Amino acid sequence: MAGQVQALRRRIRTVKSTKKIAKAQELVATSRIAKAQERVKASRPYSEAIAKVLSALASNASVDNPLLVARERVQRAGVLLITSDRGLAGAYNANAIRTSEQLISRLKSEGKEVALYVVGRKGVGYYKFRNREVAASWTGFSERPTFEDAKRIGDALIEAFAAGSETDGSFGPENIAGVDELHIVSTEFKSLMTQSANARPLAPVQVEAQEDGDKSELRPAYEFEPDADELLDALLPKYLNTRLYTALLDSAASESASRRRAMKSASDNADDLLKRYTREMNSARQAAITQEISEIVGGANALAAAGSDV
């Protein structure tokens, strides 16, 4: 009985320690969510503005930029998957990887070879464990990405797309092979309780040209210097890098929200375990005390009976 009490005490100490870790992680994730939401909100005006500028440029330029032209035959498709560097984030990574696997299956069913690019240690570890080849990976910034991180990824992917699948071997600073189209799998932050993983095309870029009859107030404000073709060539890489940066920020906010939810659940479960183990320990102590009292009373009765016999 005493051994059972000691075992329950050890379990209670372990659960209390785990609860402290989960609570600390929950508080850290909560503080990061607010910062991540602010960064997502701050990035939107620029993203919307550059998209409108590209739309205006497409109306005045000859659309023959390599980033805009779809390949007649797609042999190899690139898939960029954004995951986290750390665990304890609930189903965040599992949902992103599942969406990526569904996209890869669809691309392969269309007869396309797939080149996989991964952001985050969890995604890299998933494919490394399964001996799946990863063309390139980037880690160490999933919770607090910067535009430089997005630019580094974007420049490598743009170079791969510009080279096309006809290139043999590997090239470039990231040592990756060429592709004919690009897709991105990231997690969209909708609310503290809802984050959804989704797949979207990244290149060739889909830019909607404005019609001549478009009465948008913004269109007359643009005067192109130098010409529209040159500006389009300069802005398209910036636009892709901006889309990547927005996806990284959205994923970072989703990661923190998912980790906060998972850690709150872990903390609540720890409270339930503490209540259960405390009740079991009290019952065991009570049973031990009752047994000791019974033994004392039994011993006293035995001594009294022995004395009366003498």
Coordinates of C-alpha atoms in Angstrom, one line a residue:
M1 CA 0.0 0.0 0.0
A2 CA 2.8 2.4 0.9
G3 CA 4.5 1.6 -2.4
Q4 CA 1.3 2.5 -4.3
V5 CA 1.2 5.9 -2.5
Q6 CA 4.9 6.6 -3.4
A7 CA 4.2 5.7 -7.1
L8 CA 1.2 8.0 -7.2
R9 CA 3.3 10.8 -5.6
R10 CA 5.9 10.4 -8.4
R11 CA 3.2 10.5 -11.0
I12 CA 1.8 13.7 -9.5
R13 CA 5.2 15.4 -9.5
T14 CA 5.7 14.3 -13.2
V15 CA 2.3 15.7 -14.2
K16 CA 2.9 19.0 -12.4
S17 CA 6.3 19.4 -14.2
T18 CA 4.6 18.6 -17.6
K19 CA 1.8 21.1 -16.8
K20 CA 4.4 23.9 -16.1
I21 CA 6.0 23.3 -19.5
A22 CA 2.7 23.2 -21.3
K23 CA 1.5 26.4 -19.6
A24 CA 4.7 28.2 -20.4
Q25 CA 4.5 27.1 -24.1
E26 CA 0.9 28.3 -24.2
L27 CA 1.8 31.7 -22.9
V28 CA 4.7 32.1 -25.3
A29 CA 2.5 31.0 -28.2
T30 CA -0.2 33.5 -27.1
S31 CA 2.2 36.3 -27.2
R32 CA 3.5 35.4 -30.6
I33 CA 0.1 35.1 -32.1
A34 CA -0.6 38.8 -31.6
K35 CA 2.7 39.8 -33.1
A36 CA 2.2 37.4 -36.1
Q37 CA -1.3 38.8 -36.7
E38 CA 0.1 42.3 -36.7
R39 CA 2.8 41.3 -39.3
V40 CA 0.2 39.6 -41.5
K41 CA -2.0 42.7 -41.4
A42 CA 0.9 45.1 -42.1
S43 CA 2.0 43.1 -45.1
R44 CA -1.4 43.1 -46.8
P45 CA -1.5 46.7 -48.2
Y46 CA 1.8 46.1 -50.0
S47 CA 0.6 42.8 -51.4
E48 CA -2.6 44.3 -52.7
A49 CA -0.9 47.3 -54.1
I50 CA 1.7 45.3 -56.1
A51 CA -1.0 43.0 -57.4
K52 CA -2.9 46.0 -58.7
V53 CA 0.2 47.5 -60.3
L54 CA 0.9 44.2 -62.0
S55 CA -2.6 44.1 -63.3
A56 CA -2.2 47.6 -64.8
L57 CA 1.2 46.6 -66.3
A58 CA -0.3 43.5 -67.9
S59 CA -2.7 45.8 -69.7
N60 CA 0.1 47.8 -71.3
A61 CA 2.9 45.2 -71.8
S62 CA 3.4 42.3 -74.1
V63 CA 2.9 39.3 -71.8
D64 CA 5.8 37.1 -72.8
N65 CA 7.7 37.1 -69.5
P66 CA 8.9 33.5 -68.6
L67 CA 7.1 33.8 -65.2
L68 CA 3.8 34.5 -67.0
V69 CA 3.9 31.9 -69.8
A70 CA 2.6 28.4 -69.2
R71 CA 4.8 25.6 -70.6
E72 CA 3.3 23.6 -73.5
R73 CA 4.4 20.4 -71.8
V74 CA 4.9 20.1 -68.0
Q75 CA 7.3 17.4 -67.2
R76 CA 8.3 18.4 -63.7
A77 CA 6.3 20.3 -61.1
G78 CA 7.7 21.9 -58.0
V79 CA 5.9 21.8 -54.7
L80 CA 6.9 24.1 -51.8
L81 CA 5.7 22.8 -48.4
I82 CA 5.7 25.1 -45.4
T83 CA 5.9 23.4 -42.0
S84 CA 7.3 24.3 -38.6
D85 CA 10.8 23.9 -37.0
R86 CA 9.4 22.8 -33.7
G87 CA 6.7 20.3 -32.6
L88 CA 4.0 20.5 -29.9
A89 CA 1.8 22.3 -32.5
G90 CA -1.2 19.9 -32.6
A91 CA -2.2 18.9 -36.1
Y92 CA -0.5 21.9 -37.8
N93 CA 2.2 19.9 -39.5
A94 CA 0.1 16.8 -40.2
N95 CA -2.5 18.8 -42.0
A96 CA 0.1 20.6 -44.2
I97 CA 1.9 17.4 -45.0
R98 CA -1.4 15.6 -45.8
T99 CA -2.4 18.5 -48.2
S100 CA 1.0 18.3 -49.8
E101 CA 0.7 14.5 -50.3
Q102 CA -2.7 14.9 -51.9
L103 CA -1.3 17.5 -54.3
I104 CA 1.8 15.3 -55.1
S105 CA -0.5 12.3 -55.8
R106 CA -2.7 14.5 -58.2
L107 CA 0.4 15.8 -60.0
K108 CA 1.8 12.3 -60.4
S109 CA -1.5 11.0 -61.7
E110 CA -1.3 13.6 -64.4
G111 CA 2.1 12.2 -65.5
K112 CA 4.2 14.9 -63.9
E113 CA 7.5 14.3 -62.0
V114 CA 7.5 16.2 -58.7
A115 CA 10.4 18.1 -57.2
L116 CA 9.7 18.8 -53.4
Y117 CA 10.9 21.9 -51.6
V118 CA 10.4 22.1 -47.9
V119 CA 10.4 24.9 -45.3
G120 CA 10.7 23.7 -41.6
R121 CA 12.5 20.9 -39.8
K122 CA 9.3 18.9 -39.3
G123 CA 8.7 18.6 -43.0
V124 CA 12.3 17.8 -43.7
G125 CA 12.3 15.1 -41.0
Y126 CA 9.1 13.6 -42.3
Y127 CA 10.4 13.0 -45.8
K128 CA 13.9 12.1 -44.6
F129 CA 12.5 9.3 -42.3
R130 CA 10.6 7.9 -45.3
N131 CA 13.7 8.2 -47.6
R132 CA 11.9 10.6 -49.9
E133 CA 14.1 13.0 -51.9
V134 CA 13.8 16.7 -51.1
A135 CA 15.2 19.0 -53.8
A136 CA 15.9 21.8 -51.4
S137 CA 15.0 22.8 -47.8
W138 CA 15.1 25.9 -45.6
T139 CA 14.9 25.8 -41.8
G140 CA 15.3 27.9 -38.7
F141 CA 12.8 30.7 -39.2
S142 CA 9.3 29.2 -39.2
E143 CA 8.0 31.1 -36.2
R144 CA 9.5 34.5 -37.1
P145 CA 10.2 34.7 -40.9
T146 CA 11.7 37.8 -42.5
F147 CA 11.4 39.0 -46.1
E148 CA 15.0 38.0 -46.6
D149 CA 14.0 34.4 -45.9
A150 CA 11.2 34.7 -48.4
K151 CA 13.5 36.3 -51.0
R152 CA 16.1 33.5 -50.5
I153 CA 13.4 30.9 -51.2
G154 CA 11.8 32.8 -54.0
D155 CA 15.0 33.5 -55.9
A156 CA 15.9 29.8 -55.9
L157 CA 12.4 28.8 -57.0
I158 CA 12.3 31.5 -59.7
E159 CA 15.6 30.3 -61.0
A160 CA 14.4 26.7 -61.1
F161 CA 11.2 27.8 -62.9
A162 CA 13.1 29.9 -65.5
A163 CA 15.5 27.0 -66.2
G164 CA 12.6 24.6 -66.9
S165 CA 12.7 20.8 -66.7
E166 CA 14.8 20.5 -69.8
T167 CA 17.9 21.2 -67.8
D168 CA 19.9 18.2 -66.7
G169 CA 21.4 17.9 -63.3
S170 CA 21.4 20.6 -60.6
F171 CA 22.4 24.3 -60.7
G172 CA 22.3 27.5 -58.7
P173 CA 23.2 28.4 -55.1
E174 CA 20.5 26.0 -53.7
N175 CA 21.7 23.2 -56.1
I176 CA 18.1 22.4 -57.3
A177 CA 16.8 21.2 -60.6
G178 CA 14.5 23.1 -63.0
V179 CA 10.7 22.8 -63.0
D180 CA 7.9 23.7 -65.4
E181 CA 5.4 24.9 -62.8
L182 CA 5.3 25.7 -59.1
H183 CA 2.8 25.1 -56.3
I184 CA 2.8 26.2 -52.7
V185 CA 1.3 24.4 -49.7
S186 CA 0.9 26.6 -46.6
T187 CA -1.5 27.1 -43.7
E188 CA -3.9 30.0 -43.8
F189 CA -4.7 31.7 -40.5
K190 CA -8.4 32.4 -40.3
S191 CA -9.0 32.7 -36.5
L192 CA -7.5 31.5 -33.2
M193 CA -9.6 28.4 -33.6
T194 CA -9.4 27.9 -37.3
Q195 CA -6.4 27.4 -39.6
S196 CA -6.6 25.6 -42.9
A197 CA -3.9 24.0 -45.0
N198 CA -4.3 24.6 -48.7
A199 CA -2.4 24.3 -52.0
R200 CA -2.2 27.1 -54.6
P201 CA -0.4 27.6 -57.9
L202 CA 2.7 29.9 -57.6
A203 CA 4.1 29.9 -61.2
P204 CA 3.3 30.6 -63.9
V205 CA 1.9 33.8 -62.3
Q206 CA -1.8 34.5 -63.1
V207 CA -2.2 38.2 -63.6
E208 CA -5.5 39.6 -64.7
A209 CA -5.1 42.4 -67.3
Q210 CA -7.5 45.3 -66.9
E211 CA -10.0 45.8 -69.7
D212 CA -10.2 49.0 -71.7
G213 CA -13.6 49.7 -70.3
D214 CA -12.4 49.3 -66.7
K215 CA -13.4 52.4 -64.7
S216 CA -11.2 51.7 -61.7
E217 CA -10.1 54.8 -59.9
L218 CA -6.6 53.4 -59.6
R219 CA -5.8 52.9 -63.2
P220 CA -5.3 56.5 -64.3
A221 CA -2.8 57.0 -61.4
Y222 CA -0.1 54.9 -63.1
E223 CA 2.5 56.4 -65.5
F224 CA 5.1 53.8 -66.5
E225 CA 8.8 54.9 -66.6
P226 CA 10.6 53.0 -68.0
D227 CA 8.3 51.0 -70.3
A228 CA 5.7 48.5 -69.1
D229 CA 7.7 45.5 -70.3
E230 CA 10.8 46.4 -68.3
L231 CA 8.8 47.2 -65.2
L232 CA 6.9 43.9 -65.5
D233 CA 10.2 42.0 -65.7
A234 CA 11.4 43.8 -62.5
L235 CA 8.2 43.5 -60.5
L236 CA 7.2 39.9 -61.1
P237 CA 10.0 38.4 -58.9
K238 CA 9.1 40.9 -56.2
Y239 CA 5.5 39.9 -56.5
L240 CA 6.4 36.2 -56.1
N241 CA 8.6 36.9 -53.1
T242 CA 5.8 39.0 -51.6
R243 CA 3.4 36.1 -52.0
L244 CA 5.9 33.7 -50.3
Y245 CA 6.5 36.2 -47.5
T246 CA 2.7 36.5 -46.9
A247 CA 2.4 32.7 -46.9
L248 CA 5.3 32.4 -44.4
L249 CA 3.7 35.0 -42.1
D250 CA 0.3 33.3 -42.3
S251 CA 1.9 29.9 -41.5
A252 CA 3.8 31.4 -38.6
A253 CA 0.5 32.8 -37.1
S254 CA -1.2 29.4 -37.7
E255 CA 1.7 27.5 -36.0
S256 CA 1.5 29.7 -32.9
A257 CA -2.3 29.4 -32.8
S258 CA -2.2 25.6 -33.2
R259 CA 0.5 25.3 -30.5
R260 CA -1.5 27.5 -28.1
R261 CA -4.5 25.3 -28.6
A262 CA -2.5 22.1 -28.2
M263 CA -0.7 23.3 -25.1
K264 CA -4.0 24.5 -23.5
S265 CA -5.5 21.1 -24.1
A266 CA -2.3 19.5 -22.6
S267 CA -2.6 21.8 -19.6
D268 CA -6.3 21.0 -19.1
N269 CA -5.5 17.2 -19.4
A270 CA -2.8 17.6 -16.8
D271 CA -5.3 19.2 -14.4
D272 CA -7.7 16.2 -14.9
L273 CA -4.8 13.8 -14.2
L274 CA -3.8 15.7 -11.1
K275 CA -7.3 15.4 -9.7
R276 CA -7.5 11.7 -10.5
Y277 CA -4.1 10.9 -9.1
T278 CA -4.8 13.0 -6.0
R279 CA -8.0 11.1 -5.3
E280 CA -6.3 7.8 -5.8
M281 CA -3.4 8.8 -3.5
N282 CA -5.8 9.9 -0.8
S283 CA -7.8 6.7 -1.1
A284 CA -4.6 4.7 -0.9
R285 CA -3.4 6.6 2.2
Q286 CA -6.8 6.2 3.8
A287 CA -6.7 2.5 3.1
A288 CA -3.2 2.3 4.5
I289 CA -4.2 4.1 7.7
T290 CA -7.3 1.9 8.1
Q291 CA -5.1 -1.2 7.7
E292 CA -2.6 0.1 10.3
I293 CA -5.4 0.9 12.7
S294 CA -6.9 -2.6 12.2
E295 CA -3.5 -4.2 12.8
I296 CA -3.0 -2.2 16.0
V297 CA -6.4 -3.1 17.3
G298 CA -6.0 -6.7 16.3
G299 CA -2.6 -6.8 18.1
A300 CA -4.0 -5.2 21.2
N301 CA -6.9 -7.7 21.3
A302 CA -4.5 -10.5 20.9
L303 CA -2.3 -9.3 23.8
A304 CA -5.4 -8.8 25.9
A305 CA -6.6 -12.3 25.2
A306 CA -3.2 -13.8 26.0
G307 CA -3.1 -11.9 29.3
S308 CA -6.5 -13.2 30.3
D309 CA -5.5 -16.8 29.6
V310 CA -2.5 -16.4 31.9

